[in-house]
Short mmCIF file of C-alpha atoms and ligand atoms in Angstrom, two decimals:
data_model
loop_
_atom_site.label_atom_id
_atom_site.label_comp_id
_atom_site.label_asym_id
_atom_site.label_seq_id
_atom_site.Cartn_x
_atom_site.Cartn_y
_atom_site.Cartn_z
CA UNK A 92 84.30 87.52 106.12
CA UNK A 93 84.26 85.38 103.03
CA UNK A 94 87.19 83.86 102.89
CA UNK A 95 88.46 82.66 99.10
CA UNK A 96 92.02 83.29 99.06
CA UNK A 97 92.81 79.63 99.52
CA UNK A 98 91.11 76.27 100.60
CA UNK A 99 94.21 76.09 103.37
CA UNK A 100 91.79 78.05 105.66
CA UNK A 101 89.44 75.79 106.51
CA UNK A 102 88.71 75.02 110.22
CA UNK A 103 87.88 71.98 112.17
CA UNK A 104 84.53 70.91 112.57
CA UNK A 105 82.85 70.14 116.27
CA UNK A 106 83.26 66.49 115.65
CA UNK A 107 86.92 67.08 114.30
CA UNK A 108 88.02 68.54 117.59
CA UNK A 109 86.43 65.78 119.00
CA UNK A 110 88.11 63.29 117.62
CA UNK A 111 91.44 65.09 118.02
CA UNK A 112 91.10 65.61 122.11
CA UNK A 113 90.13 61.59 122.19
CA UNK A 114 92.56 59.94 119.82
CA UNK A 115 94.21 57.44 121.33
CA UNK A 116 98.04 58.22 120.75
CA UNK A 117 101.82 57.15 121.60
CA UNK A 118 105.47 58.15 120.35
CA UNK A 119 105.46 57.82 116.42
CA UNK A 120 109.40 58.73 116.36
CA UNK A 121 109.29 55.02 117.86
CA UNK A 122 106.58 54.22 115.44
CA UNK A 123 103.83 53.94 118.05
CA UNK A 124 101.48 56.34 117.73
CA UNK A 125 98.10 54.28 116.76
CA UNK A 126 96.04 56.63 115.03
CA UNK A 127 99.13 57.74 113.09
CA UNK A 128 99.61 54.09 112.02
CA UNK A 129 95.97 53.69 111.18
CA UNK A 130 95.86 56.88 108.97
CA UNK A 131 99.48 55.53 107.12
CA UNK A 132 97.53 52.22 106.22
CA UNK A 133 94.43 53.92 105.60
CA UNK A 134 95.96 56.06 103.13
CA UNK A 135 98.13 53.79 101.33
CA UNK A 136 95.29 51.68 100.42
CA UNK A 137 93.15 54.65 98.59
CA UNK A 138 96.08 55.17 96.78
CA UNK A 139 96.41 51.56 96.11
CA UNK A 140 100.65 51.75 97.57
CA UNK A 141 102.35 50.22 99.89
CA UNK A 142 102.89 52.80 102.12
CA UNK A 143 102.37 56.46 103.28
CA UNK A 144 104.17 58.58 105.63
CA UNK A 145 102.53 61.36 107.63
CA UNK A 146 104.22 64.48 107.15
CA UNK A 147 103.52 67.67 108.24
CA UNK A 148 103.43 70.04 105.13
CA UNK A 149 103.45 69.33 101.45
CA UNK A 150 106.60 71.12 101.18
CA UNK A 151 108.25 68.22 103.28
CA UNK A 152 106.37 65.87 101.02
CA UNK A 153 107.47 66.50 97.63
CA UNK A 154 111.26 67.76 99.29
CA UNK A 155 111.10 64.14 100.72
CA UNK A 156 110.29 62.42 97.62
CA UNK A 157 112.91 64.58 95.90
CA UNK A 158 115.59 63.17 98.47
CA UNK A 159 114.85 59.84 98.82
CA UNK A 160 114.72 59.31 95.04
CA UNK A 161 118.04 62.10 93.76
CA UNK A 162 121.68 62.34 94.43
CA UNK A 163 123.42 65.08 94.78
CA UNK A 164 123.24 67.15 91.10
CA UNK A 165 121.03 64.92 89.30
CA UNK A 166 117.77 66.82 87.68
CA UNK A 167 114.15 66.52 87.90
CA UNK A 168 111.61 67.48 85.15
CA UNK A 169 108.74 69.90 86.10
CA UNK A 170 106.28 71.91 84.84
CA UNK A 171 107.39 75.52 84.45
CA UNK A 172 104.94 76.59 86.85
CA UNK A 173 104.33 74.16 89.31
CA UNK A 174 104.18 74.79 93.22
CA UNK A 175 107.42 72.34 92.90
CA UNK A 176 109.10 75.14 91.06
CA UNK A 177 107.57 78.23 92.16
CA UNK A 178 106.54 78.22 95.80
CA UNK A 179 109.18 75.82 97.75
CA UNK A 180 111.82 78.47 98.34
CA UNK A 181 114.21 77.06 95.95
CA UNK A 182 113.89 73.72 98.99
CA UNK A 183 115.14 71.46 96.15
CA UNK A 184 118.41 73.63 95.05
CA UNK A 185 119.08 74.22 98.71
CA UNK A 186 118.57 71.36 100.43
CA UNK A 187 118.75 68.73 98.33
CA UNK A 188 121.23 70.06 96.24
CA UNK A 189 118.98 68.64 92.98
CA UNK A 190 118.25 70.73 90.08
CA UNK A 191 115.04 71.53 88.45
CA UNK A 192 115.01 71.57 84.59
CA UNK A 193 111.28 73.72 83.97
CA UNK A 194 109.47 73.29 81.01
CA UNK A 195 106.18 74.84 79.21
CA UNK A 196 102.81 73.41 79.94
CA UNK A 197 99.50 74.00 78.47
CA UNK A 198 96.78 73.61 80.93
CA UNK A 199 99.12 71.79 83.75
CA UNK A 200 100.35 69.02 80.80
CA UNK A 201 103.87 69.37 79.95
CA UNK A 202 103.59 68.09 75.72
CA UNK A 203 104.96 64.70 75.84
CA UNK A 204 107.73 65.43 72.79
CA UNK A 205 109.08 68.50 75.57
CA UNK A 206 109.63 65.91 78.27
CA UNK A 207 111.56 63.21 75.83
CA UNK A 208 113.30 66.07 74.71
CA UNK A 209 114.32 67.15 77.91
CA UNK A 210 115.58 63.34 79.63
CA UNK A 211 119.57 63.59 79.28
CA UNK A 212 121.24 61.20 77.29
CA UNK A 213 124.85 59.61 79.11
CA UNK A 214 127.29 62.09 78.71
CA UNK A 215 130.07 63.69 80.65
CA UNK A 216 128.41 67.28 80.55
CA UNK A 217 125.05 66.44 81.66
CA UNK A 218 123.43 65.82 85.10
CA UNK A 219 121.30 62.58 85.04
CA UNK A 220 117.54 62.79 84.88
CA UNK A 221 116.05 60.65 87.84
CA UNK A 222 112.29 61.93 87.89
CA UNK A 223 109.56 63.70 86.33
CA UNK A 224 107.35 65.31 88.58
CA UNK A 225 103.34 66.71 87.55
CA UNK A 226 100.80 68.53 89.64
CA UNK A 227 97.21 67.73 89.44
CA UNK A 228 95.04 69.48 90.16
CA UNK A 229 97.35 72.21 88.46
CA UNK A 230 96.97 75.27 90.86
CA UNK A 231 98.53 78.17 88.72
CA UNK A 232 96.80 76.38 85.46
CA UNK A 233 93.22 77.46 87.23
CA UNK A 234 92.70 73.82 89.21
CA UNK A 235 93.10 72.06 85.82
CA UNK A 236 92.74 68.37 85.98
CA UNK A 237 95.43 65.90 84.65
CA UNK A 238 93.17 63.28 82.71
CA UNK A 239 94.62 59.44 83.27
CA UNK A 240 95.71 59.13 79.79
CA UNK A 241 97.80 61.67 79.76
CA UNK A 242 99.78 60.47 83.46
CA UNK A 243 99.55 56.95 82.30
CA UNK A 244 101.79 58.10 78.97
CA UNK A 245 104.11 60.46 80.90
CA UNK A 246 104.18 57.27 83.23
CA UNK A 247 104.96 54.72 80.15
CA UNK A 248 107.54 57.65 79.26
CA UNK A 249 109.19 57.55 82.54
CA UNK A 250 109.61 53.94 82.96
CA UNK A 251 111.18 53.75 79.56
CA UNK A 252 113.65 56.03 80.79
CA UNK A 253 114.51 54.59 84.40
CA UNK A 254 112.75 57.82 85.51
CA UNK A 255 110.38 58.33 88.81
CA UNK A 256 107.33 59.75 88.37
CA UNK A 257 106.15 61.62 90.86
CA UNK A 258 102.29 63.45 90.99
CA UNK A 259 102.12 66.25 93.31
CA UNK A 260 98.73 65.26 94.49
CA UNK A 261 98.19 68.69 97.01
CA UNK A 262 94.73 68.95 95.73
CA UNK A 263 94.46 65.28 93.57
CA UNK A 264 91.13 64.11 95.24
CA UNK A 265 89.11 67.19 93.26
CA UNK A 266 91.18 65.82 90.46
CA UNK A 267 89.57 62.22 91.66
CA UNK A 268 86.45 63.34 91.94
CA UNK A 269 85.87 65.32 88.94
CA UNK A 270 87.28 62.37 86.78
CA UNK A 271 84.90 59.94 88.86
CA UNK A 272 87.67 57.35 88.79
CA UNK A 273 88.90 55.68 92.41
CA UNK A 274 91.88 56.59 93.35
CA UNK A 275 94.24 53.74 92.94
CA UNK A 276 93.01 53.19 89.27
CA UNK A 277 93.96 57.25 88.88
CA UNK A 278 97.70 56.60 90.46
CA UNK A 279 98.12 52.93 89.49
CA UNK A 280 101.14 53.60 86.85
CA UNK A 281 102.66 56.48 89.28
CA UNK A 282 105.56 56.07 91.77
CA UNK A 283 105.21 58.10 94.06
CA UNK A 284 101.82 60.98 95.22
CA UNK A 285 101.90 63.88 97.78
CA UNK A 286 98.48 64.61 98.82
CA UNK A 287 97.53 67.56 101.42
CA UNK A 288 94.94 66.16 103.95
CA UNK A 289 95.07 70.13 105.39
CA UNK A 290 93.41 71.78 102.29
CA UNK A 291 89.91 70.86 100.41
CA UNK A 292 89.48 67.74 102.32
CA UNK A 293 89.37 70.20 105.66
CA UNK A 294 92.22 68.42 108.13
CA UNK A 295 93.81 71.83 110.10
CA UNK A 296 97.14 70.36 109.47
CA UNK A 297 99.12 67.29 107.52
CA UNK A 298 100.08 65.85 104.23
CA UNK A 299 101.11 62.40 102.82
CA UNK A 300 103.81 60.98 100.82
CA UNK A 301 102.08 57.95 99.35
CA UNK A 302 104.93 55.67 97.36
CA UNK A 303 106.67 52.06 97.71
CA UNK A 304 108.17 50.18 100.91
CA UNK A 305 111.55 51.58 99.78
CA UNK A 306 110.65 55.09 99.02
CA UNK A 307 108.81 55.48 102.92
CA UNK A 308 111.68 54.31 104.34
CA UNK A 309 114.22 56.36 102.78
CA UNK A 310 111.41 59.28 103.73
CA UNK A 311 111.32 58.26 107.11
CA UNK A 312 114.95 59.29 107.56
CA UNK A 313 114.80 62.21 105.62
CA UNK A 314 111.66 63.46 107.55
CA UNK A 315 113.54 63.39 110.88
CA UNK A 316 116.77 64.79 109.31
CA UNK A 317 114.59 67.39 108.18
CA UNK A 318 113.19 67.74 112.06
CA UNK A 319 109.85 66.46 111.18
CA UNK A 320 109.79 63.11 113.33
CA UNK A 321 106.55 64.28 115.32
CA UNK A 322 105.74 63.05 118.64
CA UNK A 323 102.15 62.10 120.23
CA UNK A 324 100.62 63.41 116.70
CA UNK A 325 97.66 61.29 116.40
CA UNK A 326 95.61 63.75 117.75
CA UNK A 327 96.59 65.52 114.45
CA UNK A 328 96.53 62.16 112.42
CA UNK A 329 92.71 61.37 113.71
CA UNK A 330 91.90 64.67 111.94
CA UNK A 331 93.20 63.71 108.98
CA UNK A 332 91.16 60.82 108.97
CA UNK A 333 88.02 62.16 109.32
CA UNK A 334 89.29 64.53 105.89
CA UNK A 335 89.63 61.95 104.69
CA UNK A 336 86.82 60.04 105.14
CA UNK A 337 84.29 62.68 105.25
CA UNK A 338 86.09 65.37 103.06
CA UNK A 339 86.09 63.94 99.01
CA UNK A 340 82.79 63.51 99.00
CA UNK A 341 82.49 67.38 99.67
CA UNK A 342 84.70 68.35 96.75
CA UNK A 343 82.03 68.51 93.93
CA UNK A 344 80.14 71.04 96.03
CA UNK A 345 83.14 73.22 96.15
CA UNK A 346 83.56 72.33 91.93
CA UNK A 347 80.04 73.60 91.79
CA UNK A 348 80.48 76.72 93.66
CA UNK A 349 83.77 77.62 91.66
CA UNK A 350 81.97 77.26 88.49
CA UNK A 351 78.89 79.80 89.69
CA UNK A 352 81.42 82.01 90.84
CA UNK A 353 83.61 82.10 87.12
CA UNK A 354 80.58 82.51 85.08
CA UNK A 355 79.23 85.04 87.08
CA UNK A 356 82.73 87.30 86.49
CA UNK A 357 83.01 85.75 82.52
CA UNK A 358 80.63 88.74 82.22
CA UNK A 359 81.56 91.27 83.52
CA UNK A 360 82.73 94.00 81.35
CA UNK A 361 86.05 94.65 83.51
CA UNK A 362 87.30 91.28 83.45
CA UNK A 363 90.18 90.75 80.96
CA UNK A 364 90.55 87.07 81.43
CA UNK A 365 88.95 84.20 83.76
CA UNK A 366 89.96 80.64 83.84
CA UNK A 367 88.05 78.34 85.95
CA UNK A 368 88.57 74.63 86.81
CA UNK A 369 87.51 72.19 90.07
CA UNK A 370 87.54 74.21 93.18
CA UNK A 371 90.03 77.56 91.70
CA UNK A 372 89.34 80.31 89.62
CA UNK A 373 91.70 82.62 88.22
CA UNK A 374 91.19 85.96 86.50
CA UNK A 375 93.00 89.35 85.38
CA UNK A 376 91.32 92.98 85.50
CA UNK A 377 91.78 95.70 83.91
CA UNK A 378 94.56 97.49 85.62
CA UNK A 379 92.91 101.43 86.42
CA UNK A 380 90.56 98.60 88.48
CA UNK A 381 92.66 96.41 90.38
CA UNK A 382 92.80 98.07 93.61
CA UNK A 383 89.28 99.28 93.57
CA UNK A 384 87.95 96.21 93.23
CA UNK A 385 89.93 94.44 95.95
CA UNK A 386 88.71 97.28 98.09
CA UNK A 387 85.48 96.58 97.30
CA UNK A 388 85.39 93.09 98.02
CA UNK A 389 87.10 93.37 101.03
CA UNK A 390 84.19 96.44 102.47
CA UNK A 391 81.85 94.02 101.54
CA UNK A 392 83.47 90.74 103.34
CA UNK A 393 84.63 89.16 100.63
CA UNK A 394 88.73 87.99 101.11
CA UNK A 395 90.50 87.42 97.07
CA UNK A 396 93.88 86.86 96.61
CA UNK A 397 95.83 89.00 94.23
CA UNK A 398 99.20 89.27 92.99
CA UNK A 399 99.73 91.91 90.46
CA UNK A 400 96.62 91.98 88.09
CA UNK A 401 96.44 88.61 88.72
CA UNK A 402 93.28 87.30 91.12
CA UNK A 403 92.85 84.29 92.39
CA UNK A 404 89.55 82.64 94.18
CA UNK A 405 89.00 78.98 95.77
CA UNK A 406 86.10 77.37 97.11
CA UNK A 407 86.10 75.11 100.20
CA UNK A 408 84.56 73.41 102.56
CA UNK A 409 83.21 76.09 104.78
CA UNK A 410 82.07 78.26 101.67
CA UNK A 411 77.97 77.94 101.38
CA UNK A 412 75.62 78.20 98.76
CA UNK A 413 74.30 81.54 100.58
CA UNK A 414 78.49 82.23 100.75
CA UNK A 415 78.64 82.22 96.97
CA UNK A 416 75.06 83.77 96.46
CA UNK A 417 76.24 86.91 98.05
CA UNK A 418 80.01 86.28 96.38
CA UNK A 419 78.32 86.80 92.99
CA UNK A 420 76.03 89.53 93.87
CA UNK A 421 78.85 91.80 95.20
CA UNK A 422 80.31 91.30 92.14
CA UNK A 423 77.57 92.50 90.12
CA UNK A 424 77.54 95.16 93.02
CA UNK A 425 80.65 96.33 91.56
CA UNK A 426 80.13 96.80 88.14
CA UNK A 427 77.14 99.01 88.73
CA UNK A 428 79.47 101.18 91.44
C1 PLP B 559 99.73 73.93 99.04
C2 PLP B 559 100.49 73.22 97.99
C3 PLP B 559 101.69 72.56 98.28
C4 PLP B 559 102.40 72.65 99.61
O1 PLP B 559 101.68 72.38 100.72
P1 PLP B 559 102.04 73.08 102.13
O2 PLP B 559 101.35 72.19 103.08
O3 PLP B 559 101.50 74.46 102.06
O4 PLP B 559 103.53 73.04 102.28
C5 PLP B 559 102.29 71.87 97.26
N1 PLP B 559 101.77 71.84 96.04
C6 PLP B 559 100.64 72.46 95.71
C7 PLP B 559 100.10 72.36 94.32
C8 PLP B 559 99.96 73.19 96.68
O5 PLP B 559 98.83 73.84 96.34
#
């Protein structure tokens, strides 16, 4: 099978495992797990913070940032349809007891005017504002990428304000890499950046919350309210390393494969839409063909996601040239079936 319903299922390399059975490790609840340390510092210092916490999910990660930064019925500014929003089981409202106030986007970036608009003023009927949060690269926006001008004015916007910024970062190395700007430069006037090691970059499992001495520590807590404080987990830490030494540099190949794979369906006469960007595509059918076309795929190995009309495809680390070569002719396949 083909697998391009997400870049979450990616599987360890040889070496990966390898590093993973000999990883030398110790308790981290006690803070001494070595390789967990080491990946904490290593981290921190791409992103140019002072420190990052090793968490298991990027739900955990942006719930944590959300807790350590909110009180009890203050509000957070999000895109409308960020993962924040959409895909954390209401974790903020339930948990955290914080509410999100959604606006419109266009291509990931909420209009600047929207988001002043949006920041409560002082008054007795109004929750406080405490952070804005982004997502780049913007998953339901097709992988778009958030440029650096346009975080760094959100960011002067926020600190006008008193507000956090925070950057859902699940996928912001192909946002790095397509910019072709280091990290810490890209992040430099953000607070606080969740980044999933367990996607693109190829790690089976792990995210981190990347963010100031004050923010970690106020994570740290949170993370083992939240029953996250993890054990001997630097055999799961020393994969993460190797993502994330040996996994950016693989991004562009999975940006080049994405962009093969939209072109090839921009011309096909069933496709209604198709939106492609870094390592996702996105597209809508025509509806009579929706279910004979994930049929198809599927007989001929080829795993899409699709909700509704709605298709979604993302390129990874274990998808090949040859992968995408046959990708492209099944879909030609199809329109002469
Ligand atoms: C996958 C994802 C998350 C959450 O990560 P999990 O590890 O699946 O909890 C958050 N934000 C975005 C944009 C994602 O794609």
């Amino acid at each position: 099978m083909i697998e391009l319903r997400s870049d979450t299922f990616t599987v360890a390399t040889a070496e990966m495992r390898k590093a993973m059975a000999e990883a030398k490790v110790g308790d981290d609840v006690y803070g001494e797990d070595p390789t967990v340390n080491l990946l904490q510092q290593k981290v921190a210092k791409v992103f140019g913070k002072e420190k990052s916490l090793f968490v298991p999910t990027g739900t955990m990660g942006n719930l944590l940032a959300v807790l350590s930064v909110c009180d009890r019925g203050d509000e957070i500014i999000t895109e409308s349809n960020m993962h924040i929003f959409k895909y954390e089981v209401a974790n903020i409202a339930a948990l955290a007891s914080v509410q999100i106030h959604p606006l419109s986007g266009v291509d990931g970036k909420i209009p600047l005017d929207y988001i002043k608009n949006a920041i409560r003023e002082d008054n007795i009927h109004f929750p406080k504002t405490k952070m804005i949060a982004l997502e780049n690269t913007h998953n339901m926006a097709g992988g778009k990428v958030l440029d650096k001008p346009y975080i760094d004015a959100v960011a002067k916007l926020a600190k006008k304000n008193s507000l956090h910024l925070h950057i859902d970062g699940a996928r912001i190395f192909n946002a790095q890499v397509s910019l072709g700007i280091p990290m810490h430069k890209l992040v430099e006037n953000v607070d606080s950046v969740m980044v999933c090691l367990s996607k693109g970059l190829g790690a089976p499992v792990g995210s981190m919350l990347v963010g100031n001495d004050e923010l970690i520590a106020k994570a740290l807590k949170y993370r083992k309210m939240l029953g996250g404080g993890m054990r001997q987990w630097g055999h799961s830490a020393a994969a993460g390393l190797m993502a994330l030494k040996e996994g950016p540099e693989n991004l562009l190949k999975d940006h080049q494969h994405c962009k093969m794979i939209g072109e090839s369906l921009s011309i096909q006469p069933w496709i209604k839409s198709v939106d492609y960007s870094t390592n996702i595509c996105r597209f809508v059918v025509e509806k009579e063909i929706s279910n004979k076309l994930i049929r198809y795929m599927e007989d001929n190995k080829v795993k899409i996601q699709r909700t509704g009309n709605f298709f979604r495809i993302v390129t990874h680390l274990n998808i090949t040239k040859n992968d995408v070569e046959k990708v492209i002719k099944v879909i030609n396949d199809f329109s002469k079936a």
